[in-house]
């Protein structure tokens, strides 16, 4: 029967991922002239629009704990927070239990989703608060560990510790075993906090704006990741570079995609196109899948989620990733 929240019925199978679920909202049922189609989440409906079927959960927990993906670039304005939020949301909508960690004191993850945690990453790192208790449930399968300006004080705390590069790893490792994936939104900086995030992560996604200066900056990112491996003795891997703000009408965008593909091959992830809906979604405190599920932005981040899942357990070792020329 229809009511204010939508539909209530015994569960059909999702036409995309084949998961059984309970009908609850009108968007979940699509009845036309042919066979009815059912969608357990907005992401699955978006996938159907794109002609993608036969999805499964994948991308989830390995035997040694959750996947730990850092979204990292020294340069600002490359779409790190947008990518972290929508990658985490996309993985969560597939049934993965996801923890999104805001490792940037600007607190943009919380602002984008309309949340403010009483305890933050600062309290986890400095006061030893349990990460799973400090995190805030924000969506089905998605929790967020927020940050704010206090994170700057945590940097001072880290600097005084003997194991200063591994505090985040020590504080989080035992308290996130209930998650399948941890996604970290890193600040645009060369900082001790980012070093902690990279030593905790097992793989890295590098958003790269499709402009000349961002391409030049990729070399610095690769050097940082190699330093983590060689100096801090942590085998962080390059999951891929993600072209953002791609505009096919723009010559520099096309040249950027060509350069990244030449250098990184399959590690050049599907590009995120310039899309007004992506800019608008944070003001509505929604993910792109909630705000505009049929937009280019939603389709592009769906493609990213699918690629990340396909790369599970096969992140390219950094010493096999070619350096950017010149």
Short mmCIF file of C-alpha atoms in Angstrom, two decimals, residues 20-323:
data_model
loop_
_atom_site.label_atom_id
_atom_site.label_comp_id
_atom_site.label_asym_id
_atom_site.label_seq_id
_atom_site.Cartn_x
_atom_site.Cartn_y
_atom_site.Cartn_z
CA UNK A 20 16.36 -9.40 -2.61
CA UNK A 21 14.96 -6.34 -0.86
CA UNK A 22 11.76 -4.84 0.50
CA UNK A 23 9.95 -2.30 -1.69
CA UNK A 24 9.90 0.95 0.24
CA UNK A 25 10.12 3.89 -2.18
CA UNK A 26 8.40 4.65 -5.51
CA UNK A 27 11.68 4.85 -7.47
CA UNK A 28 12.35 1.17 -6.69
CA UNK A 29 9.63 -0.12 -9.04
CA UNK A 30 9.50 0.66 -12.76
CA UNK A 31 6.49 -0.73 -14.59
CA UNK A 32 6.16 -0.22 -18.35
CA UNK A 33 4.77 -2.18 -21.28
CA UNK A 34 7.15 -5.06 -20.70
CA UNK A 35 8.32 -6.88 -17.58
CA UNK A 36 8.53 -4.70 -14.42
CA UNK A 37 12.02 -3.78 -13.21
CA UNK A 38 13.07 -3.33 -9.59
CA UNK A 39 15.99 -1.40 -8.08
CA UNK A 40 17.22 -1.78 -4.51
CA UNK A 41 19.14 1.54 -4.51
CA UNK A 42 19.40 4.72 -6.54
CA UNK A 43 22.82 3.52 -7.72
CA UNK A 44 21.32 0.38 -9.22
CA UNK A 45 18.69 2.47 -11.01
CA UNK A 46 21.48 4.70 -12.33
CA UNK A 47 23.33 1.59 -13.47
CA UNK A 48 20.25 0.42 -15.35
CA UNK A 49 20.04 3.77 -17.14
CA UNK A 50 23.65 3.26 -18.20
CA UNK A 51 22.96 -0.30 -19.34
CA UNK A 52 25.05 -1.89 -16.58
CA UNK A 53 23.64 -5.14 -15.18
CA UNK A 54 24.95 -8.12 -13.24
CA UNK A 55 26.67 -6.14 -10.48
CA UNK A 56 27.78 -7.82 -7.30
CA UNK A 57 29.11 -6.57 -4.01
CA UNK A 58 32.83 -7.13 -4.60
CA UNK A 59 35.31 -4.49 -3.59
CA UNK A 60 34.84 -5.49 0.02
CA UNK A 61 36.75 -6.84 2.93
CA UNK A 62 39.97 -8.75 2.40
CA UNK A 63 41.19 -11.45 4.76
CA UNK A 64 43.50 -8.97 6.50
CA UNK A 65 40.82 -6.37 7.16
CA UNK A 66 38.98 -3.73 5.17
CA UNK A 67 40.25 -2.14 1.99
CA UNK A 68 41.77 1.22 2.90
CA UNK A 69 41.63 3.76 0.07
CA UNK A 70 43.14 7.23 0.45
CA UNK A 71 41.95 9.98 -1.90
CA UNK A 72 45.07 12.12 -2.10
CA UNK A 73 46.70 14.96 -4.00
CA UNK A 74 48.91 17.78 -2.74
CA UNK A 75 47.14 20.21 -5.04
CA UNK A 76 43.82 21.76 -4.05
CA UNK A 77 40.81 22.04 -6.32
CA UNK A 78 41.05 18.60 -7.88
CA UNK A 79 37.78 17.19 -6.50
CA UNK A 80 39.17 15.14 -3.62
CA UNK A 81 36.22 15.57 -1.25
CA UNK A 82 33.64 15.11 -4.01
CA UNK A 83 35.42 11.92 -5.00
CA UNK A 84 35.80 10.61 -1.45
CA UNK A 85 32.14 11.23 -0.61
CA UNK A 86 30.70 9.72 -3.77
CA UNK A 87 33.13 6.80 -3.93
CA UNK A 88 32.23 5.92 -0.33
CA UNK A 89 28.50 6.35 -1.00
CA UNK A 90 28.68 4.26 -4.17
CA UNK A 91 30.48 1.41 -2.41
CA UNK A 92 27.99 1.59 0.48
CA UNK A 93 25.01 1.37 -1.88
CA UNK A 94 26.44 -1.88 -3.20
CA UNK A 95 26.12 -3.41 0.26
CA UNK A 96 29.63 -2.74 1.58
CA UNK A 97 29.97 -1.43 5.12
CA UNK A 98 31.97 1.77 4.56
CA UNK A 99 33.73 4.17 6.93
CA UNK A 100 34.53 7.57 5.41
CA UNK A 101 37.31 9.34 7.34
CA UNK A 102 37.74 13.09 6.95
CA UNK A 103 41.48 13.63 7.37
CA UNK A 104 41.24 17.32 6.41
CA UNK A 105 40.75 19.92 9.15
CA UNK A 106 38.54 21.99 6.83
CA UNK A 107 35.77 19.47 7.59
CA UNK A 108 34.34 19.45 4.07
CA UNK A 109 33.08 15.87 4.27
CA UNK A 110 30.78 16.73 7.17
CA UNK A 111 29.68 19.95 5.46
CA UNK A 112 28.88 18.05 2.26
CA UNK A 113 26.66 15.56 4.09
CA UNK A 114 25.20 17.93 6.68
CA UNK A 115 26.72 16.31 9.76
CA UNK A 116 28.87 17.40 12.69
CA UNK A 117 30.23 14.69 14.95
CA UNK A 118 30.60 15.30 18.67
CA UNK A 119 33.85 13.37 18.54
CA UNK A 120 36.16 13.68 15.57
CA UNK A 121 39.37 12.27 14.15
CA UNK A 122 41.20 14.52 16.63
CA UNK A 123 39.61 12.66 19.55
CA UNK A 124 40.55 9.31 18.01
CA UNK A 125 44.20 10.26 17.41
CA UNK A 126 44.88 12.31 20.56
CA UNK A 127 42.44 11.05 23.18
CA UNK A 128 42.24 7.45 21.99
CA UNK A 129 38.48 7.51 21.40
CA UNK A 130 37.35 4.31 19.61
CA UNK A 131 36.90 5.11 15.92
CA UNK A 132 33.80 2.95 15.55
CA UNK A 133 32.13 4.79 18.44
CA UNK A 134 33.20 8.28 17.30
CA UNK A 135 31.88 7.78 13.77
CA UNK A 136 28.43 9.03 12.74
CA UNK A 137 25.99 6.84 10.76
CA UNK A 138 24.84 8.97 7.82
CA UNK A 139 23.36 6.52 5.31
CA UNK A 140 22.65 2.82 5.10
CA UNK A 141 26.06 1.08 5.33
CA UNK A 142 27.91 4.43 5.50
CA UNK A 143 29.50 5.95 8.62
CA UNK A 144 31.62 9.11 8.76
CA UNK A 145 34.44 10.04 11.12
CA UNK A 146 34.40 13.82 10.87
CA UNK A 147 37.10 16.47 11.38
CA UNK A 148 37.27 20.16 12.17
CA UNK A 149 39.83 22.83 13.04
CA UNK A 150 41.00 20.79 16.05
CA UNK A 151 42.86 18.53 13.64
CA UNK A 152 45.65 21.13 13.49
CA UNK A 153 46.30 20.46 17.19
CA UNK A 154 46.48 16.75 16.42
CA UNK A 155 49.39 17.48 14.05
CA UNK A 156 51.33 18.94 17.00
CA UNK A 157 50.53 15.85 19.05
CA UNK A 158 51.73 13.56 16.27
CA UNK A 159 54.98 15.50 15.87
CA UNK A 160 55.93 14.77 19.48
CA UNK A 161 55.36 11.03 19.24
CA UNK A 162 58.14 8.58 18.53
CA UNK A 163 55.99 6.62 16.07
CA UNK A 164 54.57 9.83 14.61
CA UNK A 165 53.82 8.37 11.17
CA UNK A 166 51.85 5.37 12.43
CA UNK A 167 49.45 6.78 15.03
CA UNK A 168 46.46 6.71 12.70
CA UNK A 169 47.21 3.13 11.75
CA UNK A 170 47.47 2.11 15.41
CA UNK A 171 44.30 3.95 16.46
CA UNK A 172 42.11 2.74 13.59
CA UNK A 173 43.25 -0.80 12.82
CA UNK A 174 41.61 -2.61 15.74
CA UNK A 175 38.41 -0.56 15.63
CA UNK A 176 37.36 -0.81 11.98
CA UNK A 177 37.19 -4.58 11.56
CA UNK A 178 33.42 -4.35 11.08
CA UNK A 179 33.84 -2.40 7.85
CA UNK A 180 34.52 -3.66 4.35
CA UNK A 181 36.09 -0.44 3.07
CA UNK A 182 37.64 2.64 4.68
CA UNK A 183 37.88 5.74 2.45
CA UNK A 184 40.10 8.63 3.59
CA UNK A 185 39.67 12.19 2.33
CA UNK A 186 43.13 13.76 2.62
CA UNK A 187 44.00 17.45 2.85
CA UNK A 188 45.76 19.19 -0.06
CA UNK A 189 49.09 19.45 1.74
CA UNK A 190 52.47 17.91 2.49
CA UNK A 191 51.74 17.16 6.12
CA UNK A 192 52.32 14.70 8.91
CA UNK A 193 48.58 13.97 8.91
CA UNK A 194 48.72 12.94 5.26
CA UNK A 195 51.76 10.78 5.96
CA UNK A 196 49.69 9.04 8.64
CA UNK A 197 46.84 8.55 6.20
CA UNK A 198 49.17 7.08 3.56
CA UNK A 199 50.83 4.74 6.05
CA UNK A 200 47.36 3.54 7.07
CA UNK A 201 46.03 3.18 3.51
CA UNK A 202 46.76 0.18 1.33
CA UNK A 203 46.00 2.01 -1.93
CA UNK A 204 45.59 5.55 -3.25
CA UNK A 205 43.31 7.27 -5.74
CA UNK A 206 44.78 10.52 -7.08
CA UNK A 207 42.22 12.98 -8.50
CA UNK A 208 43.85 15.11 -11.21
CA UNK A 209 42.09 18.13 -12.65
CA UNK A 210 42.35 18.22 -16.44
CA UNK A 211 44.71 21.19 -16.63
CA UNK A 212 48.45 21.64 -17.14
CA UNK A 213 49.45 22.49 -13.56
CA UNK A 214 47.61 19.46 -12.18
CA UNK A 215 49.45 17.20 -14.62
CA UNK A 216 52.76 18.65 -13.42
CA UNK A 217 51.68 18.01 -9.81
CA UNK A 218 51.20 14.29 -10.42
CA UNK A 219 54.97 13.82 -10.33
CA UNK A 220 55.12 15.20 -6.79
CA UNK A 221 52.35 12.84 -5.70
CA UNK A 222 54.24 9.86 -7.11
CA UNK A 223 57.41 10.96 -5.30
CA UNK A 224 55.50 11.20 -2.03
CA UNK A 225 54.07 7.71 -2.44
CA UNK A 226 57.50 6.29 -3.23
CA UNK A 227 58.92 7.98 -0.13
CA UNK A 228 56.22 6.33 1.97
CA UNK A 229 57.29 2.97 0.59
CA UNK A 230 61.04 3.47 0.81
CA UNK A 231 61.44 5.64 3.93
CA UNK A 232 58.40 4.68 6.01
CA UNK A 233 58.46 1.02 4.89
CA UNK A 234 54.76 0.81 4.00
CA UNK A 235 53.63 -0.86 0.78
CA UNK A 236 51.04 1.69 -0.32
CA UNK A 237 49.96 1.12 -3.92
CA UNK A 238 48.65 3.35 -6.66
CA UNK A 239 45.09 2.30 -7.38
CA UNK A 240 44.76 4.90 -10.11
CA UNK A 241 44.78 8.52 -11.23
CA UNK A 242 41.31 10.00 -11.69
CA UNK A 243 40.85 12.76 -14.28
CA UNK A 244 38.36 15.33 -12.94
CA UNK A 245 36.67 18.41 -14.42
CA UNK A 246 36.90 16.80 -17.85
CA UNK A 247 35.32 18.80 -20.68
CA UNK A 248 35.52 17.09 -24.07
CA UNK A 249 35.10 20.48 -25.81
CA UNK A 250 38.28 21.74 -24.17
CA UNK A 251 41.61 21.00 -25.89
CA UNK A 252 43.63 20.87 -22.64
CA UNK A 253 41.12 18.37 -21.20
CA UNK A 254 41.56 16.07 -24.18
CA UNK A 255 45.33 16.41 -24.03
CA UNK A 256 45.30 15.71 -20.29
CA UNK A 257 43.36 12.46 -20.77
CA UNK A 258 45.75 11.44 -23.52
CA UNK A 259 48.82 12.17 -21.36
CA UNK A 260 47.43 10.33 -18.32
CA UNK A 261 46.40 7.33 -20.41
CA UNK A 262 49.82 7.18 -22.08
CA UNK A 263 51.62 7.22 -18.73
CA UNK A 264 49.28 5.14 -16.57
CA UNK A 265 47.40 2.87 -18.96
CA UNK A 266 44.57 1.09 -17.14
CA UNK A 267 45.53 2.98 -13.98
CA UNK A 268 43.98 6.04 -15.60
CA UNK A 269 40.48 5.74 -14.14
CA UNK A 270 37.27 6.73 -15.99
CA UNK A 271 37.10 10.56 -16.10
CA UNK A 272 34.66 12.68 -14.12
CA UNK A 273 33.06 15.20 -16.43
CA UNK A 274 32.36 18.84 -15.55
CA UNK A 275 28.84 18.70 -14.15
CA UNK A 276 26.77 21.39 -12.43
CA UNK A 277 24.92 18.79 -10.35
CA UNK A 278 28.19 17.74 -8.70
CA UNK A 279 28.71 21.33 -7.53
CA UNK A 280 25.12 21.62 -6.31
CA UNK A 281 24.84 18.33 -4.39
CA UNK A 282 26.85 19.42 -1.29
CA UNK A 283 24.59 22.45 -0.77
CA UNK A 284 21.68 20.00 -0.59
CA UNK A 285 23.69 17.80 1.83
CA UNK A 286 23.36 14.87 -0.55
CA UNK A 287 25.54 12.53 -2.56
CA UNK A 288 25.31 12.78 -6.33
CA UNK A 289 23.37 9.50 -6.39
CA UNK A 290 20.69 11.08 -4.17
CA UNK A 291 20.69 14.56 -5.67
CA UNK A 292 20.75 13.77 -9.39
CA UNK A 293 20.89 10.00 -9.99
CA UNK A 294 20.58 10.33 -13.77
CA UNK A 295 23.15 13.10 -14.18
CA UNK A 296 26.53 12.78 -15.88
CA UNK A 297 28.12 13.14 -12.45
CA UNK A 298 26.22 10.13 -11.06
CA UNK A 299 27.01 8.01 -14.12
CA UNK A 300 30.69 8.95 -13.96
CA UNK A 301 31.03 8.10 -10.27
CA UNK A 302 29.15 4.87 -10.87
CA UNK A 303 31.77 4.01 -13.51
CA UNK A 304 34.50 4.86 -10.99
CA UNK A 305 32.96 2.55 -8.37
CA UNK A 306 32.80 -0.26 -10.90
CA UNK A 307 36.45 0.21 -11.84
CA UNK A 308 37.54 0.33 -8.18
CA UNK A 309 35.68 -2.91 -7.55
CA UNK A 310 37.29 -4.50 -10.60
CA UNK A 311 40.73 -3.49 -9.34
CA UNK A 312 40.17 -5.21 -5.99
CA UNK A 313 43.34 -6.82 -4.77
CA UNK A 314 45.18 -5.73 -7.92
CA UNK A 315 46.34 -2.20 -7.13
CA UNK A 316 49.38 -1.35 -9.20
CA UNK A 317 52.64 -1.39 -7.29
CA UNK A 318 54.19 2.05 -7.26
CA UNK A 319 57.48 0.91 -8.71
CA UNK A 320 55.56 -0.33 -11.76
CA UNK A 321 53.75 3.00 -12.25
CA UNK A 322 55.57 5.17 -14.79
CA UNK A 323 56.62 8.64 -13.71
#
